[in-house]
Coordinates of N, CA and C and ligand atoms in Angstrom, one line a residue:
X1 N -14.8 -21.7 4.4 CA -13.7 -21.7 3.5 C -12.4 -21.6 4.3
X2 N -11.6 -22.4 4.3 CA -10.2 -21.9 4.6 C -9.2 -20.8 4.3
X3 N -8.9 -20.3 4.9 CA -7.9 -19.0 4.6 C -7.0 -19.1 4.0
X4 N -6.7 -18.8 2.9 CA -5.2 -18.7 1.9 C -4.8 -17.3 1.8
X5 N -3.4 -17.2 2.2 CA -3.1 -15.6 2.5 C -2.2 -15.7 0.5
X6 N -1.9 -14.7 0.1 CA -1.1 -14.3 -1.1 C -0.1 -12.7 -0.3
X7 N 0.7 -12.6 -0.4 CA 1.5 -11.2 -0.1 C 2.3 -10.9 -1.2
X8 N 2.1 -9.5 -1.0 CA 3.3 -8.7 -2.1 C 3.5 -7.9 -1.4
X9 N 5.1 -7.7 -1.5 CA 6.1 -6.6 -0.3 C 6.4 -6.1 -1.4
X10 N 6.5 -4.7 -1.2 CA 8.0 -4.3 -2.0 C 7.8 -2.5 -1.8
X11 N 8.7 -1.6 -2.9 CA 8.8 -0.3 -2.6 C 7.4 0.2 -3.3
X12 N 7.9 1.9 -2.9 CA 6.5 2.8 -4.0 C 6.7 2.4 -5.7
X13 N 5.8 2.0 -6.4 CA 5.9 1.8 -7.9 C 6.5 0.7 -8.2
X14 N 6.2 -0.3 -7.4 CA 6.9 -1.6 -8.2 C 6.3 -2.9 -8.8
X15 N 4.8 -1.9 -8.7 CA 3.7 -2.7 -9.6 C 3.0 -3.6 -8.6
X16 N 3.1 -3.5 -6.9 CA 2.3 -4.1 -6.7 C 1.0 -4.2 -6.8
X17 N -0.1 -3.3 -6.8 CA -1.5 -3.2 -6.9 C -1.9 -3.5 -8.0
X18 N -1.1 -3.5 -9.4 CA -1.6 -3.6 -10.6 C -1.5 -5.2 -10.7
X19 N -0.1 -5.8 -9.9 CA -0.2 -7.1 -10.4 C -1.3 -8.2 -9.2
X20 N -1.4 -7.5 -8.2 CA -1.9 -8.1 -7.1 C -3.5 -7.9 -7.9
X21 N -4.2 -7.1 -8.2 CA -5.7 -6.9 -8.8 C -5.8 -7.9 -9.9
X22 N -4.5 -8.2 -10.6 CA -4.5 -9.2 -12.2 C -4.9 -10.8 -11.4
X23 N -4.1 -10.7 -10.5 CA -3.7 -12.2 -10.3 C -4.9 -12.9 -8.8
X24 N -5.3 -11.5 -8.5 CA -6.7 -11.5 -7.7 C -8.0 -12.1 -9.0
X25 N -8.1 -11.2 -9.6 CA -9.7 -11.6 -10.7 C -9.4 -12.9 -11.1
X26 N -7.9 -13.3 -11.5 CA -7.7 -14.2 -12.1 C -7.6 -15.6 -11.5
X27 N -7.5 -15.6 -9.8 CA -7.7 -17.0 -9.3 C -8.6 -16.9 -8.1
X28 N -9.5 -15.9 -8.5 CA -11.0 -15.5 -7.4 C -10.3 -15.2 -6.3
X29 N -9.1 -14.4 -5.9 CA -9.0 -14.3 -4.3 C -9.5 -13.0 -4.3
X30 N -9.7 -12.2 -2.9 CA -10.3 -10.9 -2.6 C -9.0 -10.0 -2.9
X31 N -9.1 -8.8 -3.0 CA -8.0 -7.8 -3.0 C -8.0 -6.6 -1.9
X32 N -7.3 -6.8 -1.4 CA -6.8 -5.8 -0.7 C -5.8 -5.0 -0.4
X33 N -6.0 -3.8 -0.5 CA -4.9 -2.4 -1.2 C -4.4 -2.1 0.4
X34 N -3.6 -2.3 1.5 CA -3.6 -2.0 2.4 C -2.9 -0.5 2.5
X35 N -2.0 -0.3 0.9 CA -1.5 1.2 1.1 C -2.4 2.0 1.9
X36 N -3.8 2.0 0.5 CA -4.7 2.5 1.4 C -5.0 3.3 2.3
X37 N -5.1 2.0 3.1 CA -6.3 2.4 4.6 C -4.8 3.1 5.0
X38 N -3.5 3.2 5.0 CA -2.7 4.5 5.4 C -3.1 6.0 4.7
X39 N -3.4 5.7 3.7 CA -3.2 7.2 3.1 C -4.3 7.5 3.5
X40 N -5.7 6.5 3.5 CA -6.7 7.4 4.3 C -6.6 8.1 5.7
X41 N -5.7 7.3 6.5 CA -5.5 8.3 7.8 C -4.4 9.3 7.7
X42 N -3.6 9.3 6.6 CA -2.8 10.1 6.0 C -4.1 11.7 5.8
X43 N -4.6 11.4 4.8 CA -5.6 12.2 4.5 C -6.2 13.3 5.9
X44 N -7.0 12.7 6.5 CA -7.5 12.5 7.6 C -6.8 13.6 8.5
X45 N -5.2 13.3 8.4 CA -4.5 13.8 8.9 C -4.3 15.0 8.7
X46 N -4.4 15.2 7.2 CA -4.3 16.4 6.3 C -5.1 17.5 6.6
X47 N -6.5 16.7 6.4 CA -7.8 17.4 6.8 C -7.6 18.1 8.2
X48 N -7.6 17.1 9.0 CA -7.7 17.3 10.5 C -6.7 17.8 11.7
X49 N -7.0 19.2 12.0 CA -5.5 19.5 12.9 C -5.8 18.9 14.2
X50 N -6.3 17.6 14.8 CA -6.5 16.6 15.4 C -5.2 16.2 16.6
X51 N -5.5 15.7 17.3 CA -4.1 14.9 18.1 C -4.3 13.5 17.6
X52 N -3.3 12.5 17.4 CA -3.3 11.3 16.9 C -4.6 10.5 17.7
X53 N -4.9 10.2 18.8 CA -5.5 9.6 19.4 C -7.1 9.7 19.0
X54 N -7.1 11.0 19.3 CA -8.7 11.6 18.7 C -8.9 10.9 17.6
X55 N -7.6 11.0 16.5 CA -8.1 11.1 14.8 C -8.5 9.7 15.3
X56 N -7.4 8.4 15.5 CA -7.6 7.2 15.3 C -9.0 6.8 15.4
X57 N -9.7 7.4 16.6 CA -10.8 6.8 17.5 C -12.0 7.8 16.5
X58 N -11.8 8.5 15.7 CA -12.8 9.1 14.9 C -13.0 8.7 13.4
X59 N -11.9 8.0 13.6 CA -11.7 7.2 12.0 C -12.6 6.2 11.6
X60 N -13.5 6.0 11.0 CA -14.1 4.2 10.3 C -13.8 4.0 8.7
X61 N -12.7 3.4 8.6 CA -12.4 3.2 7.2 C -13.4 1.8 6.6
X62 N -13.9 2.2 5.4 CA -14.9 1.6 4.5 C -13.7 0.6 3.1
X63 N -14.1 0.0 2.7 CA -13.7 -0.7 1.8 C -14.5 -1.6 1.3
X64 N -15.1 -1.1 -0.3 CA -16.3 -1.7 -0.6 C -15.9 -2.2 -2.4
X65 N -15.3 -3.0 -2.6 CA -14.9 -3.2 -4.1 C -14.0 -2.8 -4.1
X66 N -13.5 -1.8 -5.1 CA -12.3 -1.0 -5.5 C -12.6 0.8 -4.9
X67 N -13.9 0.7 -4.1 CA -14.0 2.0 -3.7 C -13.2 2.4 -2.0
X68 N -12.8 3.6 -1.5 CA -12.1 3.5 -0.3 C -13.2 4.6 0.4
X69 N -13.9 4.2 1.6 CA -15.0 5.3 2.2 C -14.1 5.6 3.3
X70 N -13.5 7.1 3.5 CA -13.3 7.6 4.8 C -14.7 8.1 5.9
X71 N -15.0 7.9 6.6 CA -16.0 8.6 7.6 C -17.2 8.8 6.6
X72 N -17.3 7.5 5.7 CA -18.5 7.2 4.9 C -18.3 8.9 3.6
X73 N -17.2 8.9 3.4 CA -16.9 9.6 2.1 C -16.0 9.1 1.3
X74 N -16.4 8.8 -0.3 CA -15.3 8.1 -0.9 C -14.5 8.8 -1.2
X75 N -13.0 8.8 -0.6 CA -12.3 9.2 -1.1 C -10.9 8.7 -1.9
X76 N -11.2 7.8 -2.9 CA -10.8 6.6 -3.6 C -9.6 7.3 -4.9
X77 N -9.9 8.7 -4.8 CA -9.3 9.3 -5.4 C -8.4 10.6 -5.0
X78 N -8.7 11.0 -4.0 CA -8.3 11.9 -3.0 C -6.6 11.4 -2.0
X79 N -7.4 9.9 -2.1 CA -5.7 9.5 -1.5 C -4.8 9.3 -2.3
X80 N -4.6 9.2 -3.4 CA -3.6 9.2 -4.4 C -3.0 10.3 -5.2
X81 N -3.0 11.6 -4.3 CA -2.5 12.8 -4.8 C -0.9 12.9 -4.2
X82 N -0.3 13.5 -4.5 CA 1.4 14.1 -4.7 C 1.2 14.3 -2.9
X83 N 0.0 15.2 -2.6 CA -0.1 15.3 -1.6 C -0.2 14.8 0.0
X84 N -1.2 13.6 -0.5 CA -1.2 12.7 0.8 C 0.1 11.5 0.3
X85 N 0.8 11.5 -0.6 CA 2.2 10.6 -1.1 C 3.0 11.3 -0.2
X86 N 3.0 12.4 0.0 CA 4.1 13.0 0.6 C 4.7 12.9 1.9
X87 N 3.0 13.1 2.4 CA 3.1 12.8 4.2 C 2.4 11.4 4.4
X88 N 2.4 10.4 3.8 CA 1.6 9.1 4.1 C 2.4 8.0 4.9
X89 N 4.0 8.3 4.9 CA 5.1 7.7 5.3 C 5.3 7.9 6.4
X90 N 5.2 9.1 6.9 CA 5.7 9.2 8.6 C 4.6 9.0 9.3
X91 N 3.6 9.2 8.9 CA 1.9 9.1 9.4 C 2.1 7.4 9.9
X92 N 2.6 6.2 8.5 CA 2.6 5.2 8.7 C 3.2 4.4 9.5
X93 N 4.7 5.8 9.8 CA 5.5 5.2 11.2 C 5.6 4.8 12.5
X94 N 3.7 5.7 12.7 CA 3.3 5.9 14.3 C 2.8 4.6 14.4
X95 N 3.5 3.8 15.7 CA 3.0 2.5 16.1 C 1.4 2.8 16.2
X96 N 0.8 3.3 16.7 CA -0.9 3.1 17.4 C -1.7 3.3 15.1
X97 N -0.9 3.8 14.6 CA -1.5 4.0 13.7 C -1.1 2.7 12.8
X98 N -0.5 1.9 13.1 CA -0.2 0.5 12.7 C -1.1 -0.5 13.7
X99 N -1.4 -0.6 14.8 CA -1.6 -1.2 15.3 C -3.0 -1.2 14.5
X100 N -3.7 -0.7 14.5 CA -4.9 -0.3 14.2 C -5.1 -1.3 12.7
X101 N -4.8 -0.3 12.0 CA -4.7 -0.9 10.6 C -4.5 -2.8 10.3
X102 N -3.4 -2.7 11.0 CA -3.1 -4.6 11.1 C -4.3 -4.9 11.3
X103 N -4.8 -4.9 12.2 CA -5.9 -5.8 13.1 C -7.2 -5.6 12.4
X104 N -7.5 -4.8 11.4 CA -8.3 -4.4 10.7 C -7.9 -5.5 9.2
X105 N -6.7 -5.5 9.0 CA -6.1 -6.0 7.7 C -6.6 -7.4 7.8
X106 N -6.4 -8.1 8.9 CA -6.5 -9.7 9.6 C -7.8 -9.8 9.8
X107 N -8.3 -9.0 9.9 CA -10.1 -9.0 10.4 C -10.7 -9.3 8.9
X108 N -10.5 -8.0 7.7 CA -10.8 -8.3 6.5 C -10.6 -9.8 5.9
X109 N -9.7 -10.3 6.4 CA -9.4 -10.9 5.5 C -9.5 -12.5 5.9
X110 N -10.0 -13.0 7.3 CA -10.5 -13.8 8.2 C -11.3 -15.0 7.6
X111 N -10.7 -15.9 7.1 CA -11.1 -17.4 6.7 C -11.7 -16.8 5.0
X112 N -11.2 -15.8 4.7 CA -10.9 -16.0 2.7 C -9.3 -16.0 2.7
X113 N -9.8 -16.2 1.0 CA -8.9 -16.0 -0.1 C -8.4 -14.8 -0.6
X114 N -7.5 -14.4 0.2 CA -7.0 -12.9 0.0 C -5.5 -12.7 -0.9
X115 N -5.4 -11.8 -1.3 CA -4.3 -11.3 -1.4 C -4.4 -9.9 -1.0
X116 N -3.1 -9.7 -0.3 CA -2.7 -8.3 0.0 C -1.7 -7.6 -0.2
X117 N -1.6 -6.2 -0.7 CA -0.1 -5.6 -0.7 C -0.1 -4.4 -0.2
X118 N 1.8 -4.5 0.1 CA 1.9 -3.5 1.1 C 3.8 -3.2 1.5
X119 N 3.9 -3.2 3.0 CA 5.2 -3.1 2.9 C 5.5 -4.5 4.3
X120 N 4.5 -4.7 4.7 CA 5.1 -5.8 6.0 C 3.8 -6.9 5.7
X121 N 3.2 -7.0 4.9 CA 2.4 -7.7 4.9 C 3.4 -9.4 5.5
X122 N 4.0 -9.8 4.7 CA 4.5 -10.8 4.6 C 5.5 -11.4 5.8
X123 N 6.0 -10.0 6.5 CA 7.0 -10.2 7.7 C 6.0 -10.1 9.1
X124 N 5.1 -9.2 8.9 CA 4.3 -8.9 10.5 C 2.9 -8.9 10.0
X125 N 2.1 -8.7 9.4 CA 0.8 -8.8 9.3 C 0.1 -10.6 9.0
X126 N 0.8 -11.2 8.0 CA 0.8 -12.8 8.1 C 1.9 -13.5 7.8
X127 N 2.5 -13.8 8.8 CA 3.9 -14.1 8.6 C 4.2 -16.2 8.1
X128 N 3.1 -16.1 7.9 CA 2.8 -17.3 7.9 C 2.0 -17.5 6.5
X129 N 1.6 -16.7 5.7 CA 1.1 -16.7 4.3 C 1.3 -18.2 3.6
X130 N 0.4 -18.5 2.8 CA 0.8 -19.9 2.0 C 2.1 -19.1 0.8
X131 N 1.7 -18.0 0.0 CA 2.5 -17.5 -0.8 C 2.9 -16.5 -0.9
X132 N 4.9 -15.8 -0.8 CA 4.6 -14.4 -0.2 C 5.8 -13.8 -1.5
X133 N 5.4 -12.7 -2.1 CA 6.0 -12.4 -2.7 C 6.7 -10.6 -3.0
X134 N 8.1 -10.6 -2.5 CA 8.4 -9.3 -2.8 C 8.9 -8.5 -4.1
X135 N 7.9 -7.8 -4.5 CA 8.4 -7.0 -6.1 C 9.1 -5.6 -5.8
X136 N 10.3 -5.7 -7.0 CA 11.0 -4.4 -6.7 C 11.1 -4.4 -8.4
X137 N 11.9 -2.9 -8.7 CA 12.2 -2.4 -9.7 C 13.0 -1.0 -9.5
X138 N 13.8 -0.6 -10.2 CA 14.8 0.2 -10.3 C 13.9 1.9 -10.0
X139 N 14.4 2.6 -8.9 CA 13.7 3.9 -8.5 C 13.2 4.8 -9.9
X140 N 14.2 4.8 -10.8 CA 13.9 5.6 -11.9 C 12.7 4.7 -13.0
X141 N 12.4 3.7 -12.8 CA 11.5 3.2 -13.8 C 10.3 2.8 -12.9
X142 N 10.2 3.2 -11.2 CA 9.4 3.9 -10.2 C 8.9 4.5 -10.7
X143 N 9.9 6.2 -10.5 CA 9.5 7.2 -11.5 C 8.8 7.1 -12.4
X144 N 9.0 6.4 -13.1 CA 8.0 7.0 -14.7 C 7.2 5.9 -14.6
X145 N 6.5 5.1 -13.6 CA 5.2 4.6 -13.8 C 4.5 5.5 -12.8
X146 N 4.8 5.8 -11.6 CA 4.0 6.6 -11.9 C 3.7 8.5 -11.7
X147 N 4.3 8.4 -12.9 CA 4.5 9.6 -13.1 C 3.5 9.8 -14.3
X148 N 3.7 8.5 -15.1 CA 2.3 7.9 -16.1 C 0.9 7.9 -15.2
X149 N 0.8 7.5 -14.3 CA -0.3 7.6 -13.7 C -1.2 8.7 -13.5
X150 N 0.1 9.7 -13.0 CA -0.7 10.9 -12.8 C -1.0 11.5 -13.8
X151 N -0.2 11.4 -15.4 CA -0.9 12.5 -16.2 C -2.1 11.8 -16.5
X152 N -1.8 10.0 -16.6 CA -3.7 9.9 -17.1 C -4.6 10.5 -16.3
X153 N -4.3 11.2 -14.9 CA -5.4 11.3 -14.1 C -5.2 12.9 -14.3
X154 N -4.4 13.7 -14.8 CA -4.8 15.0 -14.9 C -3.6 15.3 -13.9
X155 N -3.0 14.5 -12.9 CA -2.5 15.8 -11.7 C -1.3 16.1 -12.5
X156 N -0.5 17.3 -12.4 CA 0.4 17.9 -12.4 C 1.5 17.1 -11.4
X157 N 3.1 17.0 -12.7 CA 4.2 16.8 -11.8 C 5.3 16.7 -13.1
X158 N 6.5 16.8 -11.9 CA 7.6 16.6 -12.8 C 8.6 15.1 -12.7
X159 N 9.4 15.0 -13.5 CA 10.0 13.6 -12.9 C 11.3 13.6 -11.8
X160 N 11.5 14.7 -11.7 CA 12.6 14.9 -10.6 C 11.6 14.7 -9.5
X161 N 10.6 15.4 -9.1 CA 10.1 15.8 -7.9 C 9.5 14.7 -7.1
X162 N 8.9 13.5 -8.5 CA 8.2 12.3 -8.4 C 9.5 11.1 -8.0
X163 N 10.5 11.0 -8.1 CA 11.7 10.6 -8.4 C 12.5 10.6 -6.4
X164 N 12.1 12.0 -6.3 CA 12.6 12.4 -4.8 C 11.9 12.0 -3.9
X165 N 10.3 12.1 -3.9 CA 9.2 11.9 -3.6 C 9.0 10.2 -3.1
X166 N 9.5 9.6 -4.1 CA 9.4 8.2 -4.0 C 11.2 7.6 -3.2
X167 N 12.0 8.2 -3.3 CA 13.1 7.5 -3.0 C 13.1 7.9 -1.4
X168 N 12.4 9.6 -0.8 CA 12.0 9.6 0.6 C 11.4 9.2 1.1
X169 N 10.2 8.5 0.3 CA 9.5 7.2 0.9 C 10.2 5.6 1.3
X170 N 10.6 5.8 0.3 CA 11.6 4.4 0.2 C 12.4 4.3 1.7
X171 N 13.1 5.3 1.6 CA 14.3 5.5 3.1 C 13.3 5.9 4.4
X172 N 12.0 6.1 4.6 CA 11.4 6.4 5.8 C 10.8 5.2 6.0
X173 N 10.3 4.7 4.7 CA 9.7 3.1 5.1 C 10.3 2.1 5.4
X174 N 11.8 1.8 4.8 CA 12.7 1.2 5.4 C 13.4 1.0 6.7
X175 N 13.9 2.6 6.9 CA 14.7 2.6 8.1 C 13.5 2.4 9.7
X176 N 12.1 3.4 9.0 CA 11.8 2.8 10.9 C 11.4 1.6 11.6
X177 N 11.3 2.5 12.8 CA 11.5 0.9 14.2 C 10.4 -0.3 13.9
X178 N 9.2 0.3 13.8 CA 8.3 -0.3 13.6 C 8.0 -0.9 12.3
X179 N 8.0 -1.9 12.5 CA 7.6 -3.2 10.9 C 8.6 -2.7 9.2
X180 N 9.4 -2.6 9.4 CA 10.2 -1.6 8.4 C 10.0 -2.5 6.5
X181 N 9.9 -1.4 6.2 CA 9.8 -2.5 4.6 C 10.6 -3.3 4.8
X182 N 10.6 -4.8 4.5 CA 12.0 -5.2 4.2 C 11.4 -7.1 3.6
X183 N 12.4 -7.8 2.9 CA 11.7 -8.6 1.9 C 11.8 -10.0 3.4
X184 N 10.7 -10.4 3.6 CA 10.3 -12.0 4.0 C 11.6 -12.9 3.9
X185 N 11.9 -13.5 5.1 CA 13.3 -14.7 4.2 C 12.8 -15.8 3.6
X186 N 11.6 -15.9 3.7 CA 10.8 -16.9 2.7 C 10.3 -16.3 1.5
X187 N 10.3 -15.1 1.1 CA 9.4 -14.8 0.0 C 9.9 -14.6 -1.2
X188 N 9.5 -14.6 -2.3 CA 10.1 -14.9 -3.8 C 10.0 -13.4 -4.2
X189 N 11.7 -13.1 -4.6 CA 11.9 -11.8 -4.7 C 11.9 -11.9 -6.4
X190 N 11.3 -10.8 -6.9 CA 10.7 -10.3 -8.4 C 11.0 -9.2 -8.6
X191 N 12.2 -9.2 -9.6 CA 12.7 -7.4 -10.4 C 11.6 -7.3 -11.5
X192 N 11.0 -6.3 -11.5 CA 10.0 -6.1 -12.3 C 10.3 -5.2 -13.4
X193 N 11.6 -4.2 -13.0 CA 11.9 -3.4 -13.8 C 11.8 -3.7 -15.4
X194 N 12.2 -4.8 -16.2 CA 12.1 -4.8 -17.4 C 11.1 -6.4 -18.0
X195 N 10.4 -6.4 -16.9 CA 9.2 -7.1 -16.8 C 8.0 -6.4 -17.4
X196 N 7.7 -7.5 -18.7 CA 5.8 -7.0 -18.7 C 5.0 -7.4 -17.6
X197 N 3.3 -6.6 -17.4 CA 2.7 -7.1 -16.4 C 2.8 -8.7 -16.5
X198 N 2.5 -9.0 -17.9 CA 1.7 -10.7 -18.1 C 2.9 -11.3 -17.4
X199 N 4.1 -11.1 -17.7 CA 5.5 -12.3 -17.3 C 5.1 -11.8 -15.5
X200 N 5.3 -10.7 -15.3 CA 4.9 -10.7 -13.5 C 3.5 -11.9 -13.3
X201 N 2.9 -11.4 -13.5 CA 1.5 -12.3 -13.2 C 1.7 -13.8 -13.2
Ligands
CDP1 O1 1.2 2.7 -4.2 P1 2.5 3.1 -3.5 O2 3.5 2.0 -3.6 O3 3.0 4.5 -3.8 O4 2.2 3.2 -1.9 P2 1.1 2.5 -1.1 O5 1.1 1.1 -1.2 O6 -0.2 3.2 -1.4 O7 1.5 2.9 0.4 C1 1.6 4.2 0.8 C2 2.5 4.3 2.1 O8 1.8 3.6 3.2 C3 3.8 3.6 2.0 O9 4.9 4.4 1.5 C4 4.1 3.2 3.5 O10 4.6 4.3 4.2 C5 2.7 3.0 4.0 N1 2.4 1.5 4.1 C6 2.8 0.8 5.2 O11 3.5 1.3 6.0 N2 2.5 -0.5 5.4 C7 1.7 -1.1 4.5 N3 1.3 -2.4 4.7 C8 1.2 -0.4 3.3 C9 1.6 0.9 3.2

């Protein structure tokens, strides 16, 4: 099969994974969450008072459907806490910890039908995609998706803290050296803010 890349760039909560999984089922391409496989080494991180090098080289990230295996433990729901959100950004900044991940991202996804999202997919991971698309939406309507997230899942938060949370992510993933969020000069930029899913999709 020939390889068809799909990208979605954009900030925390601007709907990429919800719209990228719709528009995956819906024209058979694979899905892949690359936030992810960071917050797993984010995690990892957490866990592990480790030196960078060690962790990397003790790492095997799993990705089996919608589930995420760290060191053959699913922790599919463990990386989506307040907690690994917090530190998953600077973790993400360390070049050796990019290096890794890319090459893992391009491996997955090696003569299919992918789509992927993330923050450089579109500029450094395949810069060459057949279709690349950056979604944003306004920080405070960030906020309150997912801030909805977490009470469906039970975790505890407030909207200020989720609000700060996300706008420090924003400015750490932006400004660093390495692969910095920033939108494709080819890619189709999408305000989501007062968008339903179906009109995104
Ligand atoms: O879902 P949300 O938008 O909150 O974030 P995510 O997509 O799970 O990504 C979590 C973090 O991983 C981001 O804030 C980035 O620091 C980092 N990341 C990255 O650097 N490059 C990617 N391709 C994907 C995520």
């Amino acid at each position: 099969m020939e390889e068809f890349i799909v990208t979605v760039d954009g900030p925390a909560g601007s709907g990429k994974s919800t719209i990228a999984k719709i528009v995956a089922s819906k024209y058979g391409l694979t899905y892949l969450d690359t936030g992810a496989m960071y917050r797993m080494i984010a995690l990892y991180a957490l866990e592990n008072n480790v030196n960078l090098e060690a962790m990397l080289e003790n790492t095997k990230l799993d990705i089996v459907g919608n589930k995420f295996f760290l060191n053959g433990k699913d922790v599919s729901e463990e990386i989506r806490t307040p907690e690994v959100s917090g530190i998953v950004s600077p973790v993400a900044a360390i070049k050796a910890v990019r290096v890794k991940l890319v090459e893992l991202q391009r491996e997955i996804s090696k003569g299919k039908k992918t789509i992927l999202d993330g923050r450089d997919i579109g500029t450094v991971v395949f810069p060459n995609a057949q279709v690349k698309i950056f979604l944003v939406a306004s920080p405070e309507e960030r906020a309150r998706r997912r801030l909805n997230e977490y009470k469906e899942k039970g975790i505890e938060a407030d909207f200020e803290s989720v609000i700060t949370s996300i706008k420090e992510r924003d400015h750490i993933d932006s400004t660093r050296k390495e692969s910095p969020l920033m939108k494709a000069d080819d890619a189709v930029e999408i305000d989501s803010s007062v968008m339903t899913i179906e009109e995104v999709v």
